[in-house]
Amino acid sequence: MAVLVALGAFLMTLAGGWTAQRVTDRRHLVLGLAGGLMLGVVGLDLLPEALEAAGDEVFGVPEALLLFVAGFLLAHLVERLLAARRAAHGAEEGGGRSPEVGLTAAAAMVGHSAMDGVAIGAAFQVGGGMGAAVAMAVIAHDFADGFNTYTLTSLYGNARRRALAMLVADAFAPVVGAASTLLFTIPEQALGAYLGLFGGVLLYLAAAEILPEAHHEHPARSTLLCTVAGAAFIWLVVGIAE
C-alpha cells in the first residue's frame, strides 16, 4: 500500500516540474514562488520535524538547530569555493553560476523526497489512518519538490536535459524510499539530524540565491505575492496533515 501511495507522489513531483518549465516567460514569478515554497518547507515542515526527532542538546542548543546552521554555512562555503574555482579559470564570478551548485541542491531534494517515501512507509507500519495522513501531506508538497528541483537545476545554468534528469530522479525517490521500509528503518535521531542539515541548505539557497534573483530584474509586487503564496501553501499542507 505504501508503494502504491508513493506513486501518487511520483506523479505530483512530475506535475510540479512540468509547471516550472512551462512558465519560463514568467521566470520572476516562478522564482518568487519557489523561494516561498522552500521557505515554507524549511520553517513549517523540516525544522519542526527535525527538532522533534533529534531533541538532544549540545551545549545548550538543540542538535537539530546546530545542524541547521551548519547546513546553511556548508551551502555558503560550497558556493564560494566553486565560484572561486570558476574565477581562477577565467570565468566571471558574477556573470554565471556554478552548475555544480544546482546539481548538488537538486540531489539534496532527491534525498529529501526519498525520506518522504520512508515516512510514508513508516506511517503505514503504524496504521492505515496515520499512513493516509502522512501520504496526503507528502503528495501535496511533492508538487513543490518537483517545482523546486527543476528550478534549482536550471537556475544555475544546467542544460534542460540535466534538469529533467534530476526531476525524474526526484519523482522516483519517494517510491524507492517507501519500498525501502520493507527492508529497514532509519533511526529517528539520524533522520532528525538529516532534516536539520538539509533545512539549512535549503534556507541558504532560498534567501541568498533564489529570492534575490527573482527580484533582480522584476522587483514587482506580484513576485512578492508569489513568495507569500508559496509559504502559505506549505502552511496549508502542514495544517491538513496535522
PDB file of C-alpha atoms in Angstrom:
ATOM      1  CA  MET A   1       0.000   0.000   0.000  1.00  0.00           C
ATOM      2  CA  ALA A   2       2.803   2.423   0.885  1.00  0.00           C
ATOM      3  CA  VAL A   3       4.475   1.888  -2.500  1.00  0.00           C
ATOM      4  CA  LEU A   4       1.185   2.367  -4.350  1.00  0.00           C
ATOM      5  CA  VAL A   5       0.546   5.609  -2.473  1.00  0.00           C
ATOM      6  CA  ALA A   6       4.099   6.763  -3.269  1.00  0.00           C
ATOM      7  CA  LEU A   7       3.202   6.519  -6.953  1.00  0.00           C
ATOM      8  CA  GLY A   8       0.893   9.476  -6.314  1.00  0.00           C
ATOM      9  CA  ALA A   9       3.912  11.407  -5.054  1.00  0.00           C
ATOM     10  CA  PHE A  10       5.730  10.367  -8.246  1.00  0.00           C
ATOM     11  CA  LEU A  11       3.031  11.909 -10.431  1.00  0.00           C
ATOM     12  CA  MET A  12       2.748  15.052  -8.299  1.00  0.00           C
ATOM     13  CA  THR A  13       6.507  15.632  -8.485  1.00  0.00           C
ATOM     14  CA  LEU A  14       6.421  15.418 -12.276  1.00  0.00           C
ATOM     15  CA  ALA A  15       3.481  17.842 -12.313  1.00  0.00           C
ATOM     16  CA  GLY A  16       5.500  20.347 -10.278  1.00  0.00           C
ATOM     17  CA  GLY A  17       8.478  20.116 -12.616  1.00  0.00           C
ATOM     18  CA  TRP A  18       6.250  20.388 -15.684  1.00  0.00           C
ATOM     19  CA  THR A  19       4.709  23.561 -14.255  1.00  0.00           C
ATOM     20  CA  ALA A  20       8.140  25.074 -13.567  1.00  0.00           C
ATOM     21  CA  GLN A  21       9.336  24.596 -17.150  1.00  0.00           C
ATOM     22  CA  ARG A  22       6.083  25.730 -18.771  1.00  0.00           C
ATOM     23  CA  VAL A  23       6.062  29.195 -17.195  1.00  0.00           C
ATOM     24  CA  THR A  24       9.517  30.339 -18.308  1.00  0.00           C
ATOM     25  CA  ASP A  25       8.037  33.589 -19.671  1.00  0.00           C
ATOM     26  CA  ARG A  26       7.198  34.496 -16.078  1.00  0.00           C
ATOM     27  CA  ARG A  27      10.552  33.471 -14.636  1.00  0.00           C
ATOM     28  CA  HIS A  28      10.496  36.045 -11.835  1.00  0.00           C
ATOM     29  CA  LEU A  29       7.144  34.720 -10.647  1.00  0.00           C
ATOM     30  CA  VAL A  30       8.428  31.137 -10.796  1.00  0.00           C
ATOM     31  CA  LEU A  31      11.476  32.030  -8.708  1.00  0.00           C
ATOM     32  CA  GLY A  32       9.387  34.030  -6.252  1.00  0.00           C
ATOM     33  CA  LEU A  33       7.028  31.100  -5.797  1.00  0.00           C
ATOM     34  CA  ALA A  34       9.923  28.643  -5.480  1.00  0.00           C
ATOM     35  CA  GLY A  35      11.510  30.809  -2.775  1.00  0.00           C
ATOM     36  CA  GLY A  36       8.256  30.909  -0.820  1.00  0.00           C
ATOM     37  CA  LEU A  37       7.754  27.163  -1.138  1.00  0.00           C
ATOM     38  CA  MET A  38      11.285  26.495   0.097  1.00  0.00           C
ATOM     39  CA  LEU A  39      10.896  28.926   3.000  1.00  0.00           C
ATOM     40  CA  GLY A  40       7.653  27.239   3.994  1.00  0.00           C
ATOM     41  CA  VAL A  41       9.112  23.744   3.730  1.00  0.00           C
ATOM     42  CA  VAL A  42      12.077  24.720   5.928  1.00  0.00           C
ATOM     43  CA  GLY A  43      10.283  26.738   8.601  1.00  0.00           C
ATOM     44  CA  LEU A  44       6.986  24.901   8.807  1.00  0.00           C
ATOM     45  CA  ASP A  45       7.875  21.314   7.904  1.00  0.00           C
ATOM     46  CA  LEU A  46      11.558  20.352   8.120  1.00  0.00           C
ATOM     47  CA  LEU A  47      12.620  22.243  11.252  1.00  0.00           C
ATOM     48  CA  PRO A  48       9.681  21.160  13.458  1.00  0.00           C
ATOM     49  CA  GLU A  49      10.224  17.531  12.403  1.00  0.00           C
ATOM     50  CA  ALA A  50      13.971  17.798  12.976  1.00  0.00           C
ATOM     51  CA  LEU A  51      13.514  19.269  16.463  1.00  0.00           C
ATOM     52  CA  GLU A  52      11.058  16.534  17.351  1.00  0.00           C
ATOM     53  CA  ALA A  53      13.242  13.711  16.047  1.00  0.00           C
ATOM     54  CA  ALA A  54      16.653  14.992  17.175  1.00  0.00           C
ATOM     55  CA  GLY A  55      15.769  16.524  20.505  1.00  0.00           C
ATOM     56  CA  ASP A  56      19.149  16.202  22.247  1.00  0.00           C
ATOM     57  CA  GLU A  57      21.011  19.386  23.163  1.00  0.00           C
ATOM     58  CA  VAL A  58      24.681  20.163  22.596  1.00  0.00           C
ATOM     59  CA  PHE A  59      25.999  22.874  24.918  1.00  0.00           C
ATOM     60  CA  GLY A  60      22.518  24.247  25.493  1.00  0.00           C
ATOM     61  CA  VAL A  61      21.394  24.243  21.847  1.00  0.00           C
ATOM     62  CA  PRO A  62      19.205  21.569  20.190  1.00  0.00           C
ATOM     63  CA  GLU A  63      21.240  19.334  17.915  1.00  0.00           C
ATOM     64  CA  ALA A  64      18.840  19.921  15.030  1.00  0.00           C
ATOM     65  CA  LEU A  65      19.368  23.688  15.175  1.00  0.00           C
ATOM     66  CA  LEU A  66      23.152  23.309  15.249  1.00  0.00           C
ATOM     67  CA  LEU A  67      22.971  21.146  12.135  1.00  0.00           C
ATOM     68  CA  PHE A  68      20.570  23.649  10.575  1.00  0.00           C
ATOM     69  CA  VAL A  69      23.173  26.415  10.968  1.00  0.00           C
ATOM     70  CA  ALA A  70      25.881  24.011   9.761  1.00  0.00           C
ATOM     71  CA  GLY A  71      23.854  23.255   6.627  1.00  0.00           C
ATOM     72  CA  PHE A  72      23.454  26.971   5.903  1.00  0.00           C
ATOM     73  CA  LEU A  73      27.191  27.582   6.306  1.00  0.00           C
ATOM     74  CA  LEU A  74      28.053  24.468   4.299  1.00  0.00           C
ATOM     75  CA  ALA A  75      25.956  25.639   1.343  1.00  0.00           C
ATOM     76  CA  HIS A  76      27.597  29.064   1.526  1.00  0.00           C
ATOM     77  CA  LEU A  77      31.086  27.541   1.691  1.00  0.00           C
ATOM     78  CA  VAL A  78      30.492  25.200  -1.246  1.00  0.00           C
ATOM     79  CA  GLU A  79      29.140  28.001  -3.411  1.00  0.00           C
ATOM     80  CA  ARG A  80      32.070  30.307  -2.576  1.00  0.00           C
ATOM     81  CA  LEU A  81      34.613  27.582  -3.320  1.00  0.00           C
ATOM     82  CA  LEU A  82      33.009  26.778  -6.658  1.00  0.00           C
ATOM     83  CA  ALA A  83      32.785  30.469  -7.555  1.00  0.00           C
ATOM     84  CA  ALA A  84      36.473  30.935  -6.693  1.00  0.00           C
ATOM     85  CA  ARG A  85      37.381  27.962  -8.873  1.00  0.00           C
ATOM     86  CA  ARG A  86      35.419  29.361 -11.796  1.00  0.00           C
ATOM     87  CA  ALA A  87      37.084  32.767 -11.348  1.00  0.00           C
ATOM     88  CA  ALA A  88      40.522  31.130 -11.293  1.00  0.00           C
ATOM     89  CA  HIS A  89      39.754  29.530 -14.666  1.00  0.00           C
ATOM     90  CA  GLY A  90      38.791  32.840 -16.227  1.00  0.00           C
ATOM     91  CA  ALA A  91      35.032  32.841 -15.623  1.00  0.00           C
ATOM     92  CA  GLU A  92      33.396  35.943 -14.237  1.00  0.00           C
ATOM     93  CA  GLU A  93      32.234  35.289 -10.704  1.00  0.00           C
ATOM     94  CA  GLY A  94      29.142  37.423 -11.017  1.00  0.00           C
ATOM     95  CA  GLY A  95      28.422  36.612 -14.629  1.00  0.00           C
ATOM     96  CA  GLY A  96      27.450  32.994 -14.196  1.00  0.00           C
ATOM     97  CA  ARG A  97      26.517  30.471 -11.556  1.00  0.00           C
ATOM     98  CA  SER A  98      28.198  27.179 -10.851  1.00  0.00           C
ATOM     99  CA  PRO A  99      26.180  24.315 -12.370  1.00  0.00           C
ATOM    100  CA  GLU A 100      27.582  22.022  -9.663  1.00  0.00           C
ATOM    101  CA  VAL A 101      25.701  24.000  -7.003  1.00  0.00           C
ATOM    102  CA  GLY A 102      22.425  23.441  -8.814  1.00  0.00           C
ATOM    103  CA  LEU A 103      23.097  19.727  -9.230  1.00  0.00           C
ATOM    104  CA  THR A 104      24.085  19.380  -5.569  1.00  0.00           C
ATOM    105  CA  ALA A 105      20.969  21.207  -4.432  1.00  0.00           C
ATOM    106  CA  ALA A 106      18.789  19.074  -6.700  1.00  0.00           C
ATOM    107  CA  ALA A 107      20.464  15.931  -5.370  1.00  0.00           C
ATOM    108  CA  ALA A 108      19.596  17.076  -1.855  1.00  0.00           C
ATOM    109  CA  MET A 109      15.981  17.480  -2.987  1.00  0.00           C
ATOM    110  CA  VAL A 110      16.083  13.908  -4.311  1.00  0.00           C
ATOM    111  CA  GLY A 111      17.360  12.718  -0.928  1.00  0.00           C
ATOM    112  CA  HIS A 112      14.585  14.604   0.807  1.00  0.00           C
ATOM    113  CA  SER A 113      11.984  13.023  -1.470  1.00  0.00           C
ATOM    114  CA  ALA A 114      13.385   9.588  -0.646  1.00  0.00           C
ATOM    115  CA  MET A 115      12.928  10.414   3.041  1.00  0.00           C
ATOM    116  CA  ASP A 116       9.328  11.360   2.229  1.00  0.00           C
ATOM    117  CA  GLY A 117       8.840   7.863   0.867  1.00  0.00           C
ATOM    118  CA  VAL A 118      10.382   6.390   4.015  1.00  0.00           C
ATOM    119  CA  ALA A 119       7.958   8.499   6.069  1.00  0.00           C
ATOM    120  CA  ILE A 120       5.017   7.086   4.114  1.00  0.00           C
ATOM    121  CA  GLY A 121       6.190   3.520   4.646  1.00  0.00           C
ATOM    122  CA  ALA A 122       6.859   4.044   8.355  1.00  0.00           C
ATOM    123  CA  ALA A 123       3.451   5.663   8.849  1.00  0.00           C
ATOM    124  CA  PHE A 124       1.654   2.731   7.213  1.00  0.00           C
ATOM    125  CA  GLN A 125       3.525   0.426   9.579  1.00  0.00           C
ATOM    126  CA  VAL A 126       1.885   2.331  12.439  1.00  0.00           C
ATOM    127  CA  GLY A 127      -1.599   2.171  10.936  1.00  0.00           C
ATOM    128  CA  GLY A 128      -3.770   2.921   7.928  1.00  0.00           C
ATOM    129  CA  GLY A 129      -5.057   6.243   9.281  1.00  0.00           C
ATOM    130  CA  MET A 130      -1.598   7.513  10.062  1.00  0.00           C
ATOM    131  CA  GLY A 131      -0.353   6.356   6.676  1.00  0.00           C
ATOM    132  CA  ALA A 132      -3.153   8.157   4.844  1.00  0.00           C
ATOM    133  CA  ALA A 133      -2.470  11.431   6.707  1.00  0.00           C
ATOM    134  CA  VAL A 134       1.261  11.355   6.031  1.00  0.00           C
ATOM    135  CA  ALA A 135       0.703  10.330   2.409  1.00  0.00           C
ATOM    136  CA  MET A 136      -1.659  13.267   1.825  1.00  0.00           C
ATOM    137  CA  ALA A 137       0.941  15.714   3.167  1.00  0.00           C
ATOM    138  CA  VAL A 138       3.764  14.163   1.141  1.00  0.00           C
ATOM    139  CA  ILE A 139       1.800  14.043  -2.104  1.00  0.00           C
ATOM    140  CA  ALA A 140       0.751  17.682  -1.695  1.00  0.00           C
ATOM    141  CA  HIS A 141       4.202  19.061  -1.026  1.00  0.00           C
ATOM    142  CA  ASP A 142       5.910  16.848  -3.618  1.00  0.00           C
ATOM    143  CA  PHE A 143       4.453  19.254  -6.165  1.00  0.00           C
ATOM    144  CA  ALA A 144       6.661  21.884  -4.526  1.00  0.00           C
ATOM    145  CA  ASP A 145       9.606  19.459  -4.527  1.00  0.00           C
ATOM    146  CA  GLY A 146       9.317  18.838  -8.265  1.00  0.00           C
ATOM    147  CA  PHE A 147       8.882  22.543  -8.913  1.00  0.00           C
ATOM    148  CA  ASN A 148      11.955  23.415  -6.841  1.00  0.00           C
ATOM    149  CA  THR A 149      14.119  20.598  -8.217  1.00  0.00           C
ATOM    150  CA  TYR A 150      13.669  21.726 -11.817  1.00  0.00           C
ATOM    151  CA  THR A 151      14.007  25.416 -10.894  1.00  0.00           C
ATOM    152  CA  LEU A 152      17.195  24.923  -8.857  1.00  0.00           C
ATOM    153  CA  THR A 153      18.896  22.816 -11.520  1.00  0.00           C
ATOM    154  CA  SER A 154      18.120  25.189 -14.381  1.00  0.00           C
ATOM    155  CA  LEU A 155      18.752  28.376 -12.359  1.00  0.00           C
ATOM    156  CA  TYR A 156      22.447  27.514 -12.049  1.00  0.00           C
ATOM    157  CA  GLY A 157      22.968  27.128 -15.781  1.00  0.00           C
ATOM    158  CA  ASN A 158      22.495  23.396 -16.221  1.00  0.00           C
ATOM    159  CA  ALA A 159      21.125  22.148 -19.533  1.00  0.00           C
ATOM    160  CA  ARG A 160      17.445  21.280 -19.795  1.00  0.00           C
ATOM    161  CA  ARG A 161      18.210  17.560 -20.070  1.00  0.00           C
ATOM    162  CA  ARG A 162      20.030  17.670 -16.728  1.00  0.00           C
ATOM    163  CA  ALA A 163      17.126  19.473 -15.107  1.00  0.00           C
ATOM    164  CA  LEU A 164      14.733  16.856 -16.485  1.00  0.00           C
ATOM    165  CA  ALA A 165      17.008  14.030 -15.318  1.00  0.00           C
ATOM    166  CA  MET A 166      17.039  15.418 -11.768  1.00  0.00           C
ATOM    167  CA  LEU A 167      13.277  15.875 -11.917  1.00  0.00           C
ATOM    168  CA  VAL A 168      12.757  12.230 -12.910  1.00  0.00           C
ATOM    169  CA  ALA A 169      15.123  11.106 -10.132  1.00  0.00           C
ATOM    170  CA  ASP A 170      13.166  13.225  -7.658  1.00  0.00           C
ATOM    171  CA  ALA A 171       9.917  11.678  -8.864  1.00  0.00           C
ATOM    172  CA  PHE A 172      11.178   8.112  -8.387  1.00  0.00           C
ATOM    173  CA  ALA A 173      12.741   8.852  -4.986  1.00  0.00           C
ATOM    174  CA  PRO A 174       9.521   8.576  -2.887  1.00  0.00           C
ATOM    175  CA  VAL A 175       8.722   5.211  -4.469  1.00  0.00           C
ATOM    176  CA  VAL A 176      12.217   3.915  -3.688  1.00  0.00           C
ATOM    177  CA  GLY A 177      12.016   5.311  -0.157  1.00  0.00           C
ATOM    178  CA  ALA A 178       8.651   3.702   0.517  1.00  0.00           C
ATOM    179  CA  ALA A 179       9.877   0.363  -0.842  1.00  0.00           C
ATOM    180  CA  SER A 180      12.957   0.526   1.390  1.00  0.00           C
ATOM    181  CA  THR A 181      10.791   0.412   4.514  1.00  0.00           C
ATOM    182  CA  LEU A 182      10.070  -3.205   3.644  1.00  0.00           C
ATOM    183  CA  LEU A 183      13.758  -3.915   4.342  1.00  0.00           C
ATOM    184  CA  PHE A 184      14.891  -1.493   7.083  1.00  0.00           C
ATOM    185  CA  THR A 185      14.036   1.655   9.015  1.00  0.00           C
ATOM    186  CA  ILE A 186      16.124   4.786   9.616  1.00  0.00           C
ATOM    187  CA  PRO A 187      16.818   5.654  13.297  1.00  0.00           C
ATOM    188  CA  GLU A 188      14.758   8.662  14.361  1.00  0.00           C
ATOM    189  CA  GLN A 189      17.829  10.514  15.669  1.00  0.00           C
ATOM    190  CA  ALA A 190      19.640  10.197  12.335  1.00  0.00           C
ATOM    191  CA  LEU A 191      16.553  11.313  10.435  1.00  0.00           C
ATOM    192  CA  GLY A 192      16.229  14.410  12.613  1.00  0.00           C
ATOM    193  CA  ALA A 193      19.888  15.288  12.067  1.00  0.00           C
ATOM    194  CA  TYR A 194      19.496  14.949   8.302  1.00  0.00           C
ATOM    195  CA  LEU A 195      16.387  17.150   8.245  1.00  0.00           C
ATOM    196  CA  GLY A 196      18.133  19.871  10.247  1.00  0.00           C
ATOM    197  CA  LEU A 197      21.171  19.915   7.949  1.00  0.00           C
ATOM    198  CA  PHE A 198      19.044  19.831   4.797  1.00  0.00           C
ATOM    199  CA  GLY A 199      16.849  22.643   6.119  1.00  0.00           C
ATOM    200  CA  GLY A 200      19.874  24.913   6.487  1.00  0.00           C
ATOM    201  CA  VAL A 201      20.978  24.202   2.921  1.00  0.00           C
ATOM    202  CA  LEU A 202      17.511  24.948   1.543  1.00  0.00           C
ATOM    203  CA  LEU A 203      17.188  28.188   3.502  1.00  0.00           C
ATOM    204  CA  TYR A 204      20.515  29.436   2.154  1.00  0.00           C
ATOM    205  CA  LEU A 205      19.504  28.701  -1.437  1.00  0.00           C
ATOM    206  CA  ALA A 206      16.130  30.402  -0.976  1.00  0.00           C
ATOM    207  CA  ALA A 207      17.368  33.500   0.855  1.00  0.00           C
ATOM    208  CA  ALA A 208      20.754  34.063  -0.795  1.00  0.00           C
ATOM    209  CA  GLU A 209      20.087  32.868  -4.333  1.00  0.00           C
ATOM    210  CA  ILE A 210      16.526  32.333  -5.487  1.00  0.00           C
ATOM    211  CA  LEU A 211      14.723  35.320  -3.936  1.00  0.00           C
ATOM    212  CA  PRO A 212      17.401  37.895  -4.866  1.00  0.00           C
ATOM    213  CA  GLU A 213      17.355  36.528  -8.421  1.00  0.00           C
ATOM    214  CA  ALA A 214      13.556  36.772  -8.508  1.00  0.00           C
ATOM    215  CA  HIS A 215      13.606  40.470  -7.612  1.00  0.00           C
ATOM    216  CA  HIS A 216      16.733  41.430  -9.571  1.00  0.00           C
ATOM    217  CA  GLU A 217      15.104  42.162 -12.922  1.00  0.00           C
ATOM    218  CA  HIS A 218      11.462  42.317 -11.847  1.00  0.00           C
ATOM    219  CA  PRO A 219      11.083  43.950  -8.415  1.00  0.00           C
ATOM    220  CA  ALA A 220       7.311  43.644  -8.801  1.00  0.00           C
ATOM    221  CA  ARG A 221       4.647  43.306  -6.151  1.00  0.00           C
ATOM    222  CA  SER A 222       3.374  40.189  -7.924  1.00  0.00           C
ATOM    223  CA  THR A 223       6.717  38.448  -7.266  1.00  0.00           C
ATOM    224  CA  LEU A 224       6.401  39.155  -3.550  1.00  0.00           C
ATOM    225  CA  LEU A 225       2.821  37.869  -3.594  1.00  0.00           C
ATOM    226  CA  CYS A 226       4.017  34.631  -5.202  1.00  0.00           C
ATOM    227  CA  THR A 227       6.558  34.190  -2.402  1.00  0.00           C
ATOM    228  CA  VAL A 228       3.889  34.712   0.259  1.00  0.00           C
ATOM    229  CA  ALA A 229       1.559  32.333  -1.598  1.00  0.00           C
ATOM    230  CA  GLY A 230       4.255  29.649  -1.693  1.00  0.00           C
ATOM    231  CA  ALA A 231       4.827  29.830   2.074  1.00  0.00           C
ATOM    232  CA  ALA A 232       1.069  29.893   2.710  1.00  0.00           C
ATOM    233  CA  PHE A 233       0.589  26.792   0.558  1.00  0.00           C
ATOM    234  CA  ILE A 234       3.059  24.829   2.676  1.00  0.00           C
ATOM    235  CA  TRP A 235       1.292  26.091   5.826  1.00  0.00           C
ATOM    236  CA  LEU A 236      -1.978  24.735   4.411  1.00  0.00           C
ATOM    237  CA  VAL A 237      -0.392  21.376   3.628  1.00  0.00           C
ATOM    238  CA  VAL A 238       1.118  21.079   7.112  1.00  0.00           C
ATOM    239  CA  GLY A 239      -2.204  22.070   8.687  1.00  0.00           C
ATOM    240  CA  ILE A 240      -4.100  19.429   6.723  1.00  0.00           C
ATOM    241  CA  ALA A 241      -1.556  16.800   7.714  1.00  0.00           C
ATOM    242  CA  GLU A 242      -1.983  17.611  11.399  1.00  0.00           C
TER     243      GLU A 242
END
